[in-house]
Amino acid sequence: MEDMLFYDRMQFAFTITFHYLFPQLTMGLSLMIVYFKWKFLRTKTETYNDAAKFWMKIFALNFAMGVVTGIPMEFQFGTNWAKFSELTGGIIGQTLAMEGMFSFFLESSFLGLFIFGEKLLGHKLHFVTGFLVFLGSWASGFLIIATHSWMQHPVGYEILENGKFVLTNFSALFTNEWLWPSYLHNQAASLVTASFVVAAIGSFYILNNKHSEFGKLFVKTGVIFGLIASILVAFPTGDMMAKNVVKHQPVTFAAMEGIFETEDGGSEIILIGQPDMKDKKLDNKIAVPNILSFLTYQKWDAEIKGLNEFDEDVHPTNVPGLYYAYHIMVGLGTIFIGLMLAAIVQLFRKKLYKTKWILWSLMFMLPFPYIANTTGWYTAELGRQPWLVYNLLRTSAGASPTVSAGNTLFTLLGFIGLYLLLGLLFLMIAGKIINKGPEITTH
Amino acid sequence: MELFWYIVLMTMLTIYIILDGYDFGAGIIHLFFAKTEKDKKAITNAIGPFWDANEVWLIAVGGVLFFAFPTLYAASFSGFYLPLIMILWLLIFRAIGLELRGQIHNKLWETIWDKAFGIASLLLALFFGIALGNVVRGVNLGMVTNGVSAHEPHYFFLPLWNSSFSPHSEHLGIIDWFTILLGIIGVVALTIHGANWIIYKTNSDLNTKLRSVIFKLNFVLLALVIVSLLVWHIIEPKPFHNFIKHPWLWVFPLITFAGLFGLFKVKTFKKDGIGFIFSSLFLFGGLSSTVASIFPKLLPSTNTTNPDLTIYNMAADSYGLAVGLNWFIIAFILVIVYFIIQYKVFKGKMDDVGYGEH
């Protein structure tokens, strides 16, 4: 039983981590493609249209990877988490079914038209199909975050005698306090990924002295979108989320921030430190006094409950994992803002394309938004453990009762093998598309 | 309310099988009959703009099943654990085969992905037939031995097969001679269906050959259907029970045979789309007849200790189902609109290069 739960959790964690590498780019990128296409319609400069078409190729490849790795996500609710599906399906089934009906059809129908239909449709309609693809991908994110938010902060439900959750208020699912901050935070974060990818490839072109015209356009667009998005991730959306966590999951908040003891006169913010689970304290810490209290409650001396005040039974399952995931996310987010700010300053001084260190940094920063997004997602998920539905349903009570550990291990290994292959192929093809660069339309 | 969602689900499932069915069929044709690069191009172009959206129907079916019949979703997905995960792997393999083949021009690379696409399509068609066989045959709910349930009455687990390969064994497997029979019907029917789609969408040199292939396969299909009807009694002692109670249900078997008959007569029609309509009718009729014969069961129980899973004991709470109705109707209308737009833009036959570069 223990083994099985472990493999089930590893399988879900592995498949969702891999899956989310793709939609986080496509959601942000779809907005940027719409922007390029819109600029083309306004300025009639072919470069913008060629840029839109180039990114569409990257988008299509990522979208295909997102779709094929997304189908297992839905299936796993039934295959590996049958008990959870049985008990909560009447509620989260709503948002998941809506995702299929409202967003996947929209995306897949119009992506085909967007890829194949430029000549058939003309530029204006082509723009519209691109916009609908964007709308579909953002709707998809919204409905997934709505599902996730219900698990973090259940609303509009009633629990029957047999343990089943039934829906009593449909609109509550969408007015959930947890939902909007998470959604906006997540979308801003996916725009960060897309901007960094666009800027990184632009820098690559400039530094490599090829496709320089596109290189400049990509770097410029990337850093403008990037600065706005990285600021939005921190404020107001990140701030709103932190306030939600402290309000509804105070024990999670304490673990995230690394606060073991409640301190009189306000809590310090931990910049660096290592959770020591044996002695229930933080080792080697560097901290700034009272800042956390201020950020959380706008009062320098507000009390923040430490982890040690809560019953160990409700502590997050993996406190160090949660603490590190959160601090990596916040740390990277701060670096993103700094780098984008420096790039924007150089852009206004008209020196950006010659400032080598920024271009190199932008290029090498490419994997880090992915890491920040992943650790952000881990923060949310590890923060909820040991619960599937916060405070109501334990993870250990959600696994499939009849599937044995051997089967789960077998499929876990299968997924690892298959996804390694997919990842390799993806990098190969993406590298090829990037190396070839945008195709220039000639008249 | 349960009945409404049941009809929705079955309709969506049928749409999925008809749409993604021709993709699988095209894959099987690709595996066995595409000899030249031009043939291969014709086949992949015929499904190029559509297969992605077709696959979305599967996700939508899964979503609606999860939402409307969560207990069934939980029980069947965990019970059919191994084949479902393998179906996932095959779907992934098939999709990347299609997506990646054209990205690098190298003989070995292309051959690998051609085979991946073809073999995965063949196995998927086989698996879907086998799945239907499992649903008709039923499973040992509650994993009962000697009248005692080892699990809650609606849970079960099936291994891929057991040594007897018999649908009457006490320890059933996913694969036995009955489910294999339905699997083969799936392969043959979808091959015909896919070939009809290719003929409909392209002016390929392959079309003449495909017409004669279809003609031969029609006889195989007819023979298989008759055999399966004969052995149906072994699985379901009263196969016509529902049809006797509700005579209007005979319309479904009639549609099946009309479709099959039409397939034999297809040569007399001048237009190429007709064959596809008949193979769609056959699939629609076949699936709905099967569904009608086991209604209101969703998954029959092979033991007497635990009751069958039916649409009534598996459905979600009525408030949820009622609210779902509102958004579902809006969504479904939108989906139909998208499909009309998509099929209008890509209407008619494709030329050698499809509708543009991919």
CSV table of N, CA and C in Angstrom, one decimal, chain B residues 50-172:
chain,number,residue,atom,x,y,z
B,50,PHE,N,-7.2,17.5,-39.7
B,50,PHE,CA,-8.3,17.0,-38.9
B,50,PHE,C,-8.0,16.2,-37.6
B,51,TRP,N,-6.9,15.4,-37.7
B,51,TRP,CA,-6.7,14.4,-36.7
B,51,TRP,C,-6.6,14.9,-35.3
B,52,ASP,N,-6.0,16.1,-35.2
B,52,ASP,CA,-5.8,16.7,-33.9
B,52,ASP,C,-7.1,17.0,-33.2
B,53,ALA,N,-8.0,17.6,-34.0
B,53,ALA,CA,-9.3,17.9,-33.5
B,53,ALA,C,-10.2,16.7,-33.2
B,54,ASN,N,-9.9,15.6,-34.1
B,54,ASN,CA,-10.7,14.4,-33.8
B,54,ASN,C,-10.3,13.8,-32.5
B,55,GLU,N,-9.0,13.9,-32.2
B,55,GLU,CA,-8.6,13.3,-30.9
B,55,GLU,C,-9.2,14.0,-29.7
B,56,VAL,N,-9.5,15.3,-29.9
B,56,VAL,CA,-10.1,16.0,-28.8
B,56,VAL,C,-11.4,15.4,-28.3
B,57,TRP,N,-12.1,14.8,-29.3
B,57,TRP,CA,-13.3,14.1,-28.9
B,57,TRP,C,-13.1,13.1,-27.8
B,58,LEU,N,-11.9,12.4,-27.8
B,58,LEU,CA,-11.6,11.4,-26.8
B,58,LEU,C,-11.5,12.0,-25.5
B,59,ILE,N,-10.8,13.2,-25.4
B,59,ILE,CA,-10.6,13.9,-24.2
B,59,ILE,C,-11.9,14.4,-23.7
B,60,ALA,N,-12.8,14.9,-24.6
B,60,ALA,CA,-14.1,15.4,-24.2
B,60,ALA,C,-15.0,14.2,-23.7
B,61,VAL,N,-14.9,13.0,-24.3
B,61,VAL,CA,-15.6,11.9,-23.8
B,61,VAL,C,-15.2,11.5,-22.4
B,62,GLY,N,-13.9,11.5,-22.2
B,62,GLY,CA,-13.3,11.2,-20.9
B,62,GLY,C,-13.8,12.2,-19.9
B,63,GLY,N,-13.8,13.5,-20.3
B,63,GLY,CA,-14.3,14.6,-19.4
B,63,GLY,C,-15.7,14.4,-19.0
B,64,VAL,N,-16.6,14.2,-20.0
B,64,VAL,CA,-18.0,14.1,-19.7
B,64,VAL,C,-18.3,12.8,-18.9
B,65,LEU,N,-17.6,11.7,-19.2
B,65,LEU,CA,-17.7,10.5,-18.4
B,65,LEU,C,-17.4,10.8,-16.9
B,66,PHE,N,-16.3,11.4,-16.7
B,66,PHE,CA,-15.8,11.8,-15.4
B,66,PHE,C,-16.8,12.6,-14.7
B,67,PHE,N,-17.4,13.6,-15.4
B,67,PHE,CA,-18.3,14.5,-14.8
B,67,PHE,C,-19.7,13.9,-14.5
B,68,ALA,N,-20.2,13.1,-15.5
B,68,ALA,CA,-21.6,12.6,-15.3
B,68,ALA,C,-21.7,11.3,-14.6
B,69,PHE,N,-20.7,10.4,-14.8
B,69,PHE,CA,-20.7,9.1,-14.1
B,69,PHE,C,-19.3,8.9,-13.4
B,70,PRO,N,-19.0,9.7,-12.4
B,70,PRO,CA,-17.7,9.6,-11.8
B,70,PRO,C,-17.4,8.2,-11.2
B,71,THR,N,-18.4,7.6,-10.7
B,71,THR,CA,-18.1,6.3,-10.1
B,71,THR,C,-17.7,5.3,-11.1
B,72,LEU,N,-18.4,5.3,-12.3
B,72,LEU,CA,-18.0,4.4,-13.4
B,72,LEU,C,-16.6,4.8,-13.9
B,73,TYR,N,-16.4,6.1,-14.0
B,73,TYR,CA,-15.0,6.5,-14.5
B,73,TYR,C,-14.0,5.9,-13.6
B,74,ALA,N,-14.2,6.1,-12.3
B,74,ALA,CA,-13.2,5.6,-11.3
B,74,ALA,C,-13.0,4.1,-11.4
B,75,ALA,N,-14.2,3.4,-11.4
B,75,ALA,CA,-14.1,1.9,-11.4
B,75,ALA,C,-13.5,1.4,-12.7
B,76,SER,N,-14.0,1.9,-13.8
B,76,SER,CA,-13.5,1.3,-15.1
B,76,SER,C,-12.1,1.7,-15.4
B,77,PHE,N,-11.7,2.9,-15.1
B,77,PHE,CA,-10.4,3.3,-15.5
B,77,PHE,C,-9.3,2.6,-14.6
B,78,SER,N,-9.7,2.4,-13.3
B,78,SER,CA,-8.7,1.6,-12.5
B,78,SER,C,-8.7,0.2,-12.8
B,79,GLY,N,-9.9,-0.3,-13.2
B,79,GLY,CA,-10.1,-1.8,-13.5
B,79,GLY,C,-9.4,-2.1,-14.8
B,80,PHE,N,-9.5,-1.3,-15.8
B,80,PHE,CA,-8.8,-1.5,-17.1
B,80,PHE,C,-7.5,-0.8,-17.1
B,81,TYR,N,-6.8,-0.8,-16.0
B,81,TYR,CA,-5.6,0.0,-15.9
B,81,TYR,C,-4.6,-0.2,-17.0
B,82,LEU,N,-4.2,-1.4,-17.1
B,82,LEU,CA,-3.1,-1.7,-18.1
B,82,LEU,C,-3.4,-1.4,-19.5
B,83,PRO,N,-4.5,-1.8,-20.0
B,83,PRO,CA,-4.8,-1.5,-21.4
B,83,PRO,C,-5.0,0.0,-21.7
B,84,LEU,N,-5.6,0.7,-20.7
B,84,LEU,CA,-5.8,2.1,-20.9
B,84,LEU,C,-4.4,2.9,-20.9
B,85,ILE,N,-3.5,2.5,-20.1
B,85,ILE,CA,-2.2,3.2,-20.1
B,85,ILE,C,-1.5,2.9,-21.4
B,86,MET,N,-1.7,1.6,-21.9
B,86,MET,CA,-1.1,1.3,-23.2
B,86,MET,C,-1.7,2.0,-24.3
B,87,ILE,N,-3.0,2.2,-24.2
B,87,ILE,CA,-3.7,3.1,-25.3
B,87,ILE,C,-3.1,4.5,-25.3
B,88,LEU,N,-2.8,5.0,-24.1
B,88,LEU,CA,-2.2,6.3,-24.0
B,88,LEU,C,-0.9,6.3,-24.7
B,89,TRP,N,-0.1,5.3,-24.4
B,89,TRP,CA,1.3,5.3,-25.0
B,89,TRP,C,1.1,5.2,-26.6
B,90,LEU,N,0.2,4.4,-27.0
B,90,LEU,CA,0.0,4.2,-28.5
B,90,LEU,C,-0.5,5.6,-29.1
B,91,LEU,N,-1.4,6.2,-28.4
B,91,LEU,CA,-1.9,7.5,-28.9
B,91,LEU,C,-0.7,8.5,-29.0
B,92,ILE,N,0.2,8.5,-28.0
B,92,ILE,CA,1.3,9.4,-28.0
B,92,ILE,C,2.3,9.1,-29.2
B,93,PHE,N,2.5,7.8,-29.3
B,93,PHE,CA,3.4,7.3,-30.4
B,93,PHE,C,2.9,7.6,-31.7
B,94,ARG,N,1.6,7.4,-31.9
B,94,ARG,CA,1.0,7.7,-33.2
B,94,ARG,C,1.1,9.2,-33.5
B,95,ALA,N,0.8,10.0,-32.5
B,95,ALA,CA,0.8,11.5,-32.8
B,95,ALA,C,2.2,12.0,-33.1
B,96,ILE,N,3.2,11.5,-32.3
B,96,ILE,CA,4.5,12.0,-32.6
B,96,ILE,C,5.0,11.5,-34.0
B,97,GLY,N,4.6,10.3,-34.3
B,97,GLY,CA,4.9,9.8,-35.7
B,97,GLY,C,4.4,10.7,-36.7
B,98,LEU,N,3.2,11.2,-36.6
B,98,LEU,CA,2.6,12.1,-37.6
B,98,LEU,C,3.3,13.5,-37.6
B,99,GLU,N,3.6,13.9,-36.3
B,99,GLU,CA,4.1,15.3,-36.2
B,99,GLU,C,5.6,15.3,-36.6
B,100,LEU,N,6.4,14.3,-36.3
B,100,LEU,CA,7.8,14.4,-36.5
B,100,LEU,C,8.3,13.9,-37.8
B,101,ARG,N,7.6,13.1,-38.5
B,101,ARG,CA,8.1,12.4,-39.7
B,101,ARG,C,8.6,13.5,-40.7
B,102,GLY,N,7.8,14.5,-40.9
B,102,GLY,CA,8.2,15.5,-42.0
B,102,GLY,C,9.3,16.4,-41.5
B,103,GLN,N,9.7,16.4,-40.3
B,103,GLN,CA,10.6,17.4,-39.8
B,103,GLN,C,12.0,17.2,-40.2
B,104,ILE,N,12.4,16.0,-40.4
B,104,ILE,CA,13.8,15.7,-40.8
B,104,ILE,C,13.7,14.8,-42.1
B,105,HIS,N,14.5,15.2,-43.1
B,105,HIS,CA,14.4,14.4,-44.3
B,105,HIS,C,15.5,13.4,-44.4
B,106,ASN,N,15.2,12.2,-43.9
B,106,ASN,CA,16.2,11.1,-43.8
B,106,ASN,C,15.5,9.8,-43.9
B,107,LYS,N,15.9,8.9,-44.8
B,107,LYS,CA,15.2,7.7,-45.1
B,107,LYS,C,14.8,6.9,-43.8
B,108,LEU,N,15.8,6.7,-43.0
B,108,LEU,CA,15.6,5.9,-41.8
B,108,LEU,C,14.6,6.5,-40.8
B,109,TRP,N,14.8,7.8,-40.6
B,109,TRP,CA,13.9,8.6,-39.8
B,109,TRP,C,12.5,8.5,-40.2
B,110,GLU,N,12.3,8.7,-41.5
B,110,GLU,CA,10.9,8.6,-42.1
B,110,GLU,C,10.3,7.2,-41.9
B,111,THR,N,11.2,6.2,-42.2
B,111,THR,CA,10.7,4.8,-42.0
B,111,THR,C,10.2,4.5,-40.6
B,112,ILE,N,11.1,5.0,-39.7
B,112,ILE,CA,10.7,4.7,-38.2
B,112,ILE,C,9.4,5.3,-37.9
B,113,TRP,N,9.1,6.6,-38.3
B,113,TRP,CA,7.9,7.2,-37.9
B,113,TRP,C,6.7,6.7,-38.7
B,114,ASP,N,7.0,6.3,-40.0
B,114,ASP,CA,5.9,5.7,-40.7
B,114,ASP,C,5.4,4.4,-40.0
B,115,LYS,N,6.4,3.6,-39.6
B,115,LYS,CA,6.0,2.4,-38.9
B,115,LYS,C,5.3,2.7,-37.5
B,116,ALA,N,5.8,3.7,-36.8
B,116,ALA,CA,5.2,4.0,-35.5
B,116,ALA,C,3.7,4.4,-35.8
B,117,PHE,N,3.5,5.3,-36.8
B,117,PHE,CA,2.2,5.7,-37.1
B,117,PHE,C,1.3,4.6,-37.5
B,118,GLY,N,1.7,3.7,-38.4
B,118,GLY,CA,0.9,2.6,-38.8
B,118,GLY,C,0.6,1.6,-37.8
B,119,ILE,N,1.7,1.1,-37.1
B,119,ILE,CA,1.5,0.1,-36.1
B,119,ILE,C,0.6,0.6,-34.9
B,120,ALA,N,0.9,1.8,-34.5
B,120,ALA,CA,0.1,2.3,-33.4
B,120,ALA,C,-1.4,2.4,-33.8
B,121,SER,N,-1.6,2.8,-35.1
B,121,SER,CA,-3.0,2.9,-35.5
B,121,SER,C,-3.7,1.5,-35.5
B,122,LEU,N,-2.9,0.5,-36.0
B,122,LEU,CA,-3.5,-0.8,-36.1
B,122,LEU,C,-3.8,-1.3,-34.7
B,123,LEU,N,-2.9,-1.1,-33.8
B,123,LEU,CA,-3.1,-1.6,-32.4
B,123,LEU,C,-4.2,-0.9,-31.7
B,124,LEU,N,-4.4,0.4,-32.0
B,124,LEU,CA,-5.5,1.2,-31.4
B,124,LEU,C,-6.8,0.7,-31.9
B,125,ALA,N,-6.9,0.4,-33.2
B,125,ALA,CA,-8.2,-0.1,-33.7
B,125,ALA,C,-8.5,-1.4,-33.1
B,126,LEU,N,-7.5,-2.3,-32.9
B,126,LEU,CA,-7.7,-3.6,-32.3
B,126,LEU,C,-8.1,-3.4,-30.8
B,127,PHE,N,-7.4,-2.5,-30.1
B,127,PHE,CA,-7.7,-2.3,-28.7
B,127,PHE,C,-9.1,-1.7,-28.5
B,128,PHE,N,-9.6,-0.8,-29.4
B,128,PHE,CA,-10.9,-0.3,-29.2
B,128,PHE,C,-12.0,-1.4,-29.4
B,129,GLY,N,-11.7,-2.3,-30.3
B,129,GLY,CA,-12.6,-3.4,-30.5
B,129,GLY,C,-12.6,-4.3,-29.3
B,130,ILE,N,-11.4,-4.5,-28.7
B,130,ILE,CA,-11.3,-5.4,-27.5
B,130,ILE,C,-12.0,-4.7,-26.4
B,131,ALA,N,-11.9,-3.4,-26.3
B,131,ALA,CA,-12.5,-2.6,-25.2
B,131,ALA,C,-14.0,-2.8,-25.3
B,132,LEU,N,-14.6,-2.7,-26.5
B,132,LEU,CA,-16.0,-2.9,-26.7
B,132,LEU,C,-16.4,-4.3,-26.2
B,133,GLY,N,-15.6,-5.3,-26.6
B,133,GLY,CA,-15.8,-6.7,-26.2
B,133,GLY,C,-15.9,-6.8,-24.7
B,134,ASN,N,-15.0,-6.1,-24.0
B,134,ASN,CA,-14.9,-6.2,-22.5
B,134,ASN,C,-16.2,-5.6,-21.9
B,135,VAL,N,-16.7,-4.5,-22.5
B,135,VAL,CA,-17.8,-3.9,-21.9
B,135,VAL,C,-19.1,-4.7,-22.1
B,136,VAL,N,-19.1,-5.4,-23.3
B,136,VAL,CA,-20.3,-6.3,-23.5
B,136,VAL,C,-20.2,-7.6,-22.7
B,137,ARG,N,-19.0,-8.1,-22.5
B,137,ARG,CA,-18.9,-9.4,-21.8
B,137,ARG,C,-19.1,-9.2,-20.3
B,138,GLY,N,-18.6,-8.0,-19.8
B,138,GLY,CA,-18.7,-7.8,-18.4
B,138,GLY,C,-17.4,-8.2,-17.7
B,139,VAL,N,-17.4,-7.8,-16.4
B,139,VAL,CA,-16.2,-8.1,-15.6
B,139,VAL,C,-16.6,-8.6,-14.2
B,140,ASN,N,-15.7,-9.2,-13.5
B,140,ASN,CA,-15.9,-9.8,-12.2
B,140,ASN,C,-15.9,-8.6,-11.2
B,141,LEU,N,-17.1,-7.9,-11.1
B,141,LEU,CA,-17.2,-6.8,-10.2
B,141,LEU,C,-17.0,-7.2,-8.7
B,142,GLY,N,-16.2,-6.4,-8.0
B,142,GLY,CA,-15.9,-6.7,-6.6
B,142,GLY,C,-14.9,-7.8,-6.4
B,143,MET,N,-14.4,-8.3,-7.6
B,143,MET,CA,-13.4,-9.4,-7.6
B,143,MET,C,-13.8,-10.5,-6.7
B,144,VAL,N,-15.0,-11.0,-7.0
B,144,VAL,CA,-15.6,-12.1,-6.2
B,144,VAL,C,-15.0,-13.4,-6.4
B,145,THR,N,-14.7,-14.1,-5.3
B,145,THR,CA,-14.4,-15.6,-5.5
B,145,THR,C,-15.2,-16.3,-4.4
B,146,ASN,N,-15.8,-17.4,-4.8
B,146,ASN,CA,-16.7,-18.2,-4.0
B,146,ASN,C,-17.8,-17.3,-3.3
B,147,GLY,N,-18.3,-16.4,-4.0
B,147,GLY,CA,-19.4,-15.6,-3.5
B,147,GLY,C,-19.0,-14.5,-2.5
B,148,VAL,N,-17.6,-14.3,-2.4
B,148,VAL,CA,-17.2,-13.2,-1.4
B,148,VAL,C,-16.5,-12.1,-2.2
B,149,SER,N,-16.9,-10.9,-2.0
B,149,SER,CA,-16.2,-9.7,-2.6
B,149,SER,C,-14.9,-9.4,-2.0
B,150,ALA,N,-13.8,-9.3,-2.8
B,150,ALA,CA,-12.6,-8.9,-2.2
B,150,ALA,C,-12.5,-7.3,-2.1
B,151,HIS,N,-13.3,-6.7,-2.8
B,151,HIS,CA,-13.3,-5.2,-2.9
B,151,HIS,C,-14.7,-4.7,-2.9
B,152,GLU,N,-14.8,-3.3,-2.8
B,152,GLU,CA,-16.1,-2.7,-2.9
B,152,GLU,C,-16.8,-3.2,-4.2
B,153,PRO,N,-18.1,-3.3,-4.2
B,153,PRO,CA,-18.8,-4.0,-5.2
B,153,PRO,C,-18.6,-3.5,-6.6
B,154,HIS,N,-18.2,-2.2,-6.8
B,154,HIS,CA,-18.1,-1.7,-8.2
B,154,HIS,C,-16.6,-1.7,-8.7
B,155,TYR,N,-15.7,-2.1,-7.8
B,155,TYR,CA,-14.3,-2.1,-8.2
B,155,TYR,C,-13.9,-3.5,-8.7
B,156,PHE,N,-12.9,-3.5,-9.6
B,156,PHE,CA,-12.4,-4.7,-10.2
B,156,PHE,C,-11.0,-4.4,-10.7
B,157,PHE,N,-10.3,-5.5,-11.1
B,157,PHE,CA,-9.1,-5.3,-11.8
B,157,PHE,C,-8.9,-6.5,-12.8
B,158,LEU,N,-8.5,-6.1,-14.1
B,158,LEU,CA,-8.3,-7.2,-15.0
B,158,LEU,C,-6.9,-7.2,-15.5
B,159,PRO,N,-6.3,-8.4,-15.5
B,159,PRO,CA,-4.9,-8.5,-16.1
B,159,PRO,C,-5.1,-8.5,-17.6
B,160,LEU,N,-4.0,-8.5,-18.4
B,160,LEU,CA,-4.2,-8.4,-19.8
B,160,LEU,C,-4.8,-9.7,-20.4
B,161,TRP,N,-4.4,-10.8,-19.9
B,161,TRP,CA,-5.0,-12.1,-20.3
B,161,TRP,C,-4.8,-13.1,-19.2
B,162,ASN,N,-5.5,-14.2,-19.3
B,162,ASN,CA,-5.2,-15.4,-18.5
B,162,ASN,C,-5.0,-16.6,-19.4
B,163,SER,N,-4.5,-17.7,-18.9
B,163,SER,CA,-4.0,-18.7,-19.8
B,163,SER,C,-5.2,-19.4,-20.6
B,164,SER,N,-6.4,-19.3,-20.1
B,164,SER,CA,-7.5,-20.0,-20.8
B,164,SER,C,-8.0,-19.2,-22.0
B,165,PHE,N,-7.8,-17.9,-22.0
B,165,PHE,CA,-8.4,-17.0,-23.1
B,165,PHE,C,-9.9,-17.2,-23.3
B,166,SER,N,-10.6,-17.5,-22.2
B,166,SER,CA,-12.0,-17.8,-22.4
B,166,SER,C,-12.8,-16.7,-21.7
B,167,PRO,N,-13.9,-16.3,-22.4
B,167,PRO,CA,-14.8,-15.3,-21.8
B,167,PRO,C,-15.6,-15.8,-20.6
B,168,HIS,N,-15.5,-17.1,-20.3
B,168,HIS,CA,-16.3,-17.7,-19.2
B,168,HIS,C,-15.4,-18.0,-18.0
B,169,SER,N,-14.1,-17.8,-18.2
B,169,SER,CA,-13.2,-18.1,-17.1
B,169,SER,C,-13.6,-17.3,-15.8
B,170,GLU,N,-13.3,-17.9,-14.7
B,170,GLU,CA,-13.6,-17.2,-13.4
B,170,GLU,C,-12.7,-16.0,-13.2
B,171,HIS,N,-11.5,-16.1,-13.7
B,171,HIS,CA,-10.5,-15.0,-13.7
B,171,HIS,C,-10.3,-14.5,-15.1
B,172,LEU,N,-11.2,-13.5,-15.4
B,172,LEU,CA,-11.2,-12.9,-16.7
B,172,LEU,C,-9.9,-12.1,-17.0
